[in-house]
Short mmCIF file of C-alpha atoms in Angstrom, two decimals:
data_model
loop_
_atom_site.label_atom_id
_atom_site.label_comp_id
_atom_site.label_asym_id
_atom_site.label_seq_id
_atom_site.Cartn_x
_atom_site.Cartn_y
_atom_site.Cartn_z
CA MET P 1217 76.42 72.78 124.17
CA SER P 1218 74.01 71.99 121.55
CA ILE P 1219 70.53 72.57 121.37
CA LEU P 1220 69.43 69.44 122.00
CA SER P 1221 71.48 69.14 125.31
CA ILE P 1222 69.54 72.07 126.88
CA SER P 1223 67.35 71.39 129.88
CA ALA P 1224 64.11 72.58 130.80
CA SER P 1225 65.62 74.39 133.51
CA SER P 1226 68.66 75.99 131.44
CA SER P 1227 66.16 76.76 128.84
CA SER P 1228 64.03 78.77 130.94
CA SER P 1229 66.95 80.49 132.42
CA LEU P 1230 67.90 81.68 128.89
CA LEU P 1231 64.38 82.25 128.01
CA PRO P 1232 62.42 83.82 130.92
CA ASN P 1233 59.18 84.31 129.13
CA VAL P 1234 58.86 80.85 127.88
CA SER P 1235 57.45 78.24 130.36
CA PHE P 1236 57.58 74.64 129.43
CA SER P 1237 54.80 72.93 131.42
CA SER P 1238 55.96 69.36 130.78
CA SER P 1239 58.91 67.35 128.89
CA LYS P 1240 56.45 66.49 126.03
CA CYS P 1241 55.76 69.92 124.93
CA CYS P 1242 60.09 70.41 125.23
CA SER P 1243 60.58 67.53 123.46
CA SER P 1244 58.24 68.35 120.52
CA PHE P 1245 59.24 71.67 120.43
CA LEU P 1246 63.13 70.73 119.91
CA THR P 1247 62.52 67.39 117.63
CA PRO P 1248 62.82 68.36 114.00
CA PRO P 1249 59.80 67.62 111.57
CA THR P 1250 60.00 64.12 110.08
CA HIS P 1251 60.38 63.53 106.17
CA THR P 1252 59.53 60.94 104.21
CA ASN P 1253 62.14 62.55 101.56
CA SER P 1254 66.04 61.66 102.03
CA ASN P 1255 66.52 65.48 102.19
CA PRO P 1256 64.91 66.89 105.03
CA PHE P 1257 64.91 70.46 103.28
CA LEU P 1258 62.92 69.22 100.17
CA PRO P 1259 59.06 69.42 99.97
CA ILE P 1260 57.04 66.52 100.76
CA VAL P 1261 55.58 65.54 97.11
CA LYS P 1262 52.68 63.05 97.26
CA SER P 1263 52.46 60.22 94.72
CA LYS P 1264 49.94 60.42 92.36
CA LYS P 1265 48.33 56.94 91.94
CA LYS P 1266 48.38 55.79 88.46
CA LYS P 1267 45.38 54.78 86.59
CA PRO P 1268 45.19 51.34 85.14
CA VAL P 1269 45.72 50.74 81.57
CA GLY P 1270 42.52 48.93 79.94
CA VAL P 1271 41.34 48.53 76.22
CA THR P 1272 39.61 51.64 75.23
CA MET P 1273 38.53 49.83 72.05
CA SER P 1274 34.72 50.05 71.42
CA ILE P 1275 32.97 46.82 71.26
CA GLU P 1276 31.17 46.38 67.61
CA ALA P 1277 27.43 45.28 67.05
CA GLY P 1278 29.15 42.31 65.01
CA ILE P 1279 31.90 41.19 62.74
CA GLY P 1280 32.38 42.93 59.71
CA VAL P 1281 34.73 43.22 56.64
CA MET P 1282 36.94 45.40 54.49
CA ALA P 1283 36.11 46.45 50.97
CA THR P 1284 37.42 48.92 48.55
CA LYS P 1285 35.57 51.89 47.32
CA LEU P 1286 34.65 52.09 43.37
CA GLY P 1287 32.63 54.55 42.96
CA MET P 1288 29.31 56.37 42.50
CA MET P 1289 26.40 56.04 40.42
CA SER P 1290 22.56 56.09 40.20
CA PHE P 1291 20.16 53.07 41.37
CA PHE P 1292 16.49 52.90 40.09
CA GLU P 1293 14.32 51.13 42.66
CA PRO P 1294 11.71 49.19 41.34
CA ASN P 1295 8.84 51.85 42.35
CA GLY P 1296 11.01 54.42 39.83
CA LYS P 1297 12.87 56.33 42.51
CA VAL P 1298 16.51 57.35 41.93
CA VAL P 1299 18.82 56.35 44.75
CA PRO P 1300 22.51 57.94 44.85
CA VAL P 1301 24.16 54.95 45.80
CA THR P 1302 28.21 54.08 46.37
CA VAL P 1303 29.70 50.91 44.61
CA VAL P 1304 31.84 48.95 46.68
CA GLY P 1305 34.01 45.45 45.67
CA PHE P 1306 35.81 43.31 47.07
CA LYS P 1307 39.33 41.94 46.59
CA GLU P 1308 40.82 38.74 47.99
CA GLY P 1309 41.07 38.54 51.41
CA ASN P 1310 38.79 38.97 54.40
CA ILE P 1311 40.15 36.22 56.42
CA VAL P 1312 40.45 35.55 59.97
CA THR P 1313 44.00 36.03 61.03
CA GLN P 1314 43.72 35.61 64.81
CA VAL P 1315 41.35 35.10 67.73
CA LYS P 1316 41.68 36.84 70.67
CA THR P 1317 39.90 36.05 74.03
CA GLU P 1318 39.81 37.08 77.25
CA ALA P 1319 42.24 34.69 78.76
CA THR P 1320 44.86 35.44 76.14
CA ASP P 1321 44.52 38.83 75.31
CA GLY P 1322 42.25 40.40 78.18
CA TYR P 1323 39.73 41.25 75.38
CA ASP P 1324 37.72 38.99 72.78
CA ALA P 1325 38.19 40.24 69.26
CA VAL P 1326 38.68 38.76 65.87
CA GLN P 1327 41.47 39.99 63.58
CA VAL P 1328 40.54 39.87 60.01
CA GLY P 1329 42.86 40.47 57.24
CA TYR P 1330 42.46 42.23 53.66
CA ARG P 1331 43.78 42.34 49.84
CA ARG P 1332 46.32 39.73 48.92
CA VAL P 1333 49.95 40.86 48.39
CA ARG P 1334 53.43 39.31 47.49
CA ASP P 1335 55.33 37.71 50.25
CA ARG P 1336 58.25 40.18 49.77
CA LYS P 1337 55.61 43.39 50.18
CA LEU P 1338 55.55 42.34 53.78
CA THR P 1339 57.73 42.22 56.48
CA LYS P 1340 59.20 38.85 58.28
CA PRO P 1341 57.48 39.49 61.45
CA GLU P 1342 54.42 40.42 59.48
CA MET P 1343 54.62 37.28 57.28
CA GLY P 1344 55.20 35.03 60.72
CA HIS P 1345 52.22 36.56 61.83
CA ILE P 1346 50.12 35.69 59.01
CA GLN P 1347 51.85 32.08 58.43
CA LYS P 1348 50.70 31.31 62.30
CA ALA P 1349 47.37 31.52 60.94
CA GLY P 1350 48.00 29.64 57.96
CA SER P 1351 46.68 32.55 55.39
CA ILE P 1352 47.89 33.90 52.53
CA PRO P 1353 50.07 36.91 52.73
CA LEU P 1354 47.44 40.11 53.50
CA ARG P 1355 47.89 43.75 53.13
CA HIS P 1356 45.51 45.34 55.75
CA LEU P 1357 45.13 44.14 59.51
CA GLN P 1358 41.78 45.17 61.24
CA GLU P 1359 40.50 43.92 64.68
CA PHE P 1360 36.50 43.67 65.60
CA ARG P 1361 36.09 43.77 69.13
CA LEU P 1362 32.97 41.34 69.72
CA GLN P 1363 30.87 40.50 73.16
CA SER P 1364 31.85 36.94 71.90
CA VAL P 1365 34.41 35.28 69.73
CA ASP P 1366 32.40 31.71 69.58
CA GLY P 1367 32.18 30.14 65.73
CA PHE P 1368 35.61 32.01 64.59
CA GLU P 1369 38.89 30.15 63.92
CA PRO P 1370 41.89 31.44 62.05
CA ASN P 1371 41.85 31.01 58.01
CA GLN P 1372 38.42 31.21 58.49
CA LYS P 1373 36.52 33.20 55.30
CA LEU P 1374 34.16 35.70 55.66
CA SER P 1375 31.82 36.23 53.04
CA PHE P 1376 29.31 39.41 52.73
CA ASP P 1377 26.49 37.93 51.48
CA GLU P 1378 26.64 35.54 54.65
CA LEU P 1379 26.97 38.38 57.18
CA PHE P 1380 24.82 41.14 55.64
CA ASN P 1381 21.22 41.00 53.93
CA GLU P 1382 19.83 43.84 51.37
CA GLY P 1383 17.97 46.59 53.77
CA ASP P 1384 20.82 46.00 56.57
CA ILE P 1385 22.20 49.48 58.22
CA VAL P 1386 25.88 49.35 58.74
CA ASP P 1387 28.81 51.81 59.45
CA VAL P 1388 31.23 52.64 56.96
CA SER P 1389 34.97 53.81 57.86
CA GLY P 1390 37.26 55.38 55.85
CA THR P 1391 39.73 57.89 55.23
CA THR P 1392 38.74 60.87 53.81
CA ILE P 1393 39.98 62.65 50.61
CA GLY P 1394 43.02 65.05 51.57
CA LYS P 1395 42.42 68.68 50.62
CA GLY P 1396 45.78 70.13 51.88
CA PHE P 1397 46.09 73.27 53.63
CA GLN P 1398 42.91 75.49 53.60
CA GLY P 1399 41.49 78.58 54.40
CA GLY P 1400 38.73 79.39 56.59
CA ILE P 1401 36.08 79.57 53.89
CA LYS P 1402 37.02 76.48 52.47
CA ARG P 1403 37.86 74.67 55.62
CA HIS P 1404 35.04 75.82 58.31
CA ASN P 1405 32.08 77.44 55.80
CA PHE P 1406 32.85 80.90 57.12
CA LYS P 1407 31.51 84.14 54.97
CA ARG P 1408 33.64 86.36 53.31
CA GLY P 1409 33.66 89.98 53.50
CA GLN P 1410 32.52 92.21 50.47
CA MET P 1411 34.56 92.20 47.44
CA THR P 1412 33.25 96.01 46.57
CA HIS P 1413 32.45 98.88 48.01
CA GLY P 1414 36.19 99.68 49.38
CA SER P 1415 36.13 96.57 51.43
CA LYS P 1416 39.73 95.30 52.09
CA SER P 1417 38.55 92.14 53.98
CA HIS P 1418 37.72 89.66 51.56
CA ARG P 1419 38.71 86.33 52.36
CA ALA P 1420 40.61 86.83 55.39
CA LEU P 1421 40.31 84.91 58.79
CA GLY P 1422 39.95 88.35 60.64
CA SER P 1423 39.86 88.78 64.70
CA ILE P 1424 41.23 85.56 66.65
CA GLY P 1425 40.86 87.07 70.38
CA ALA P 1426 41.11 89.97 72.23
CA GLY P 1427 44.40 91.68 73.11
CA THR P 1428 45.11 92.07 76.61
CA THR P 1429 42.45 89.86 78.13
CA PRO P 1430 43.24 86.67 77.50
CA GLY P 1431 45.86 87.92 75.72
CA ARG P 1432 46.13 84.37 73.75
CA VAL P 1433 44.32 82.34 71.20
CA TYR P 1434 42.00 80.00 72.59
CA LYS P 1435 42.46 76.07 72.03
CA GLY P 1436 40.50 75.04 69.45
CA LYS P 1437 40.08 78.13 67.50
CA LYS P 1438 38.78 77.91 63.90
CA MET P 1439 41.58 78.74 61.69
CA PRO P 1440 42.82 77.83 58.27
CA GLY P 1441 45.09 74.59 58.34
CA ARG P 1442 45.25 71.10 56.49
CA MET P 1443 41.72 69.81 55.51
CA GLY P 1444 41.09 66.16 54.74
CA GLY P 1445 42.75 63.14 54.97
CA THR P 1446 41.51 61.69 58.36
CA LYS P 1447 39.80 58.68 59.54
CA THR P 1448 35.86 59.36 59.62
CA LYS P 1449 32.65 56.84 59.90
CA ILE P 1450 29.62 57.65 58.14
CA ARG P 1451 27.22 55.85 60.39
CA LYS P 1452 23.37 54.29 59.72
CA LEU P 1453 23.64 53.70 56.17
CA LYS P 1454 21.49 51.38 53.97
CA ILE P 1455 22.81 48.25 51.81
CA VAL P 1456 20.46 48.89 48.66
CA LYS P 1457 21.75 46.22 46.59
CA ILE P 1458 24.05 42.98 46.91
CA ASP P 1459 25.23 41.81 43.76
CA LYS P 1460 26.74 37.89 43.98
CA ASP P 1461 27.57 37.67 40.17
CA LEU P 1462 29.88 40.99 40.04
CA ASN P 1463 30.73 40.63 43.69
CA VAL P 1464 29.86 44.18 44.55
CA VAL P 1465 27.54 46.02 46.91
CA MET P 1466 25.65 49.38 46.58
CA ILE P 1467 25.11 51.27 49.51
CA LYS P 1468 23.36 54.54 49.55
CA GLY P 1469 24.74 57.55 50.06
CA ALA P 1470 28.25 58.77 49.87
CA LEU P 1471 31.37 57.19 51.52
CA PRO P 1472 34.67 58.32 52.57
CA GLY P 1473 37.76 58.65 50.36
CA LYS P 1474 38.00 58.39 46.32
CA PRO P 1475 37.91 55.25 44.45
CA GLY P 1476 40.33 52.51 45.43
CA ASN P 1477 40.09 53.67 49.29
CA LEU P 1478 39.99 51.18 51.75
CA LEU P 1479 36.54 50.89 53.69
CA ARG P 1480 35.49 49.06 56.82
CA ILE P 1481 31.97 48.05 56.88
CA ALA P 1482 30.49 47.10 60.22
CA PRO P 1483 26.80 46.24 61.60
CA ALA P 1484 24.87 49.81 62.82
CA LYS P 1485 25.65 50.37 66.53
CA ILE P 1486 22.40 50.85 67.88
CA VAL P 1487 22.15 51.23 72.15
CA GLY P 1488 19.88 48.71 73.37
CA LYS P 1489 19.23 46.68 70.24
CA ASN P 1490 22.49 44.91 69.40
CA ILE P 1491 24.75 46.67 72.05
CA PRO P 1492 24.40 47.03 75.58
CA LYS P 1493 23.47 50.29 77.22
CA SER P 1494 26.48 50.21 79.41
#
């Protein structure tokens, strides 16, 4: 006789100390729990809601250009003040290769190409993308996400002197000079120990954490490692001089990378002035 076929009266005789007041209680006692899984012995796992994947690229204050770092020099202002500047040049390029819109790509952006190369230097998919815009072969492609792409079209030439003026504030992005594997003193400006008086700790890192508690090294601990060679942005730099004859621009201060490095120049983002607060 199975357990499910036992009636209320027979179950009371087998279990004298247990009384069943109603058939509802008996049915709930004998009915096994329901599981959403096919196997009732597996634990019930709630499905996590997937977050919608969207575009996380920040909106630029305006269209920008790409350039090549040439070096640094001193610039004398009319009042005699000496200003350290970085000279930036332009190779053939800064041509619009694609215009992305909300309807076609989900966001508004302008793709710009820079530095002409030979056809054999690019792959066939890259050549097909460039030829679709009717442009010359270009090495570097970067996007500038804008609030509106009105007035831009493929194969449009962008000129620096038409987009910027002397005295404008810009943001410059580039790859810093790679320093290789460096210690804590050079990488994080740590202080060294005494070199005399019997000290045996000169440039060593020292303690990196306690023993038993927590018994591990915290994430993000400043330690020796590879230094440089990363993308960085120098914000709010002033354009000192625009020389149309030499096709160069002088920007106040130091820019990332060494001479010949690729730079990305865009209008400085100032919240509430050229980009929305939200």
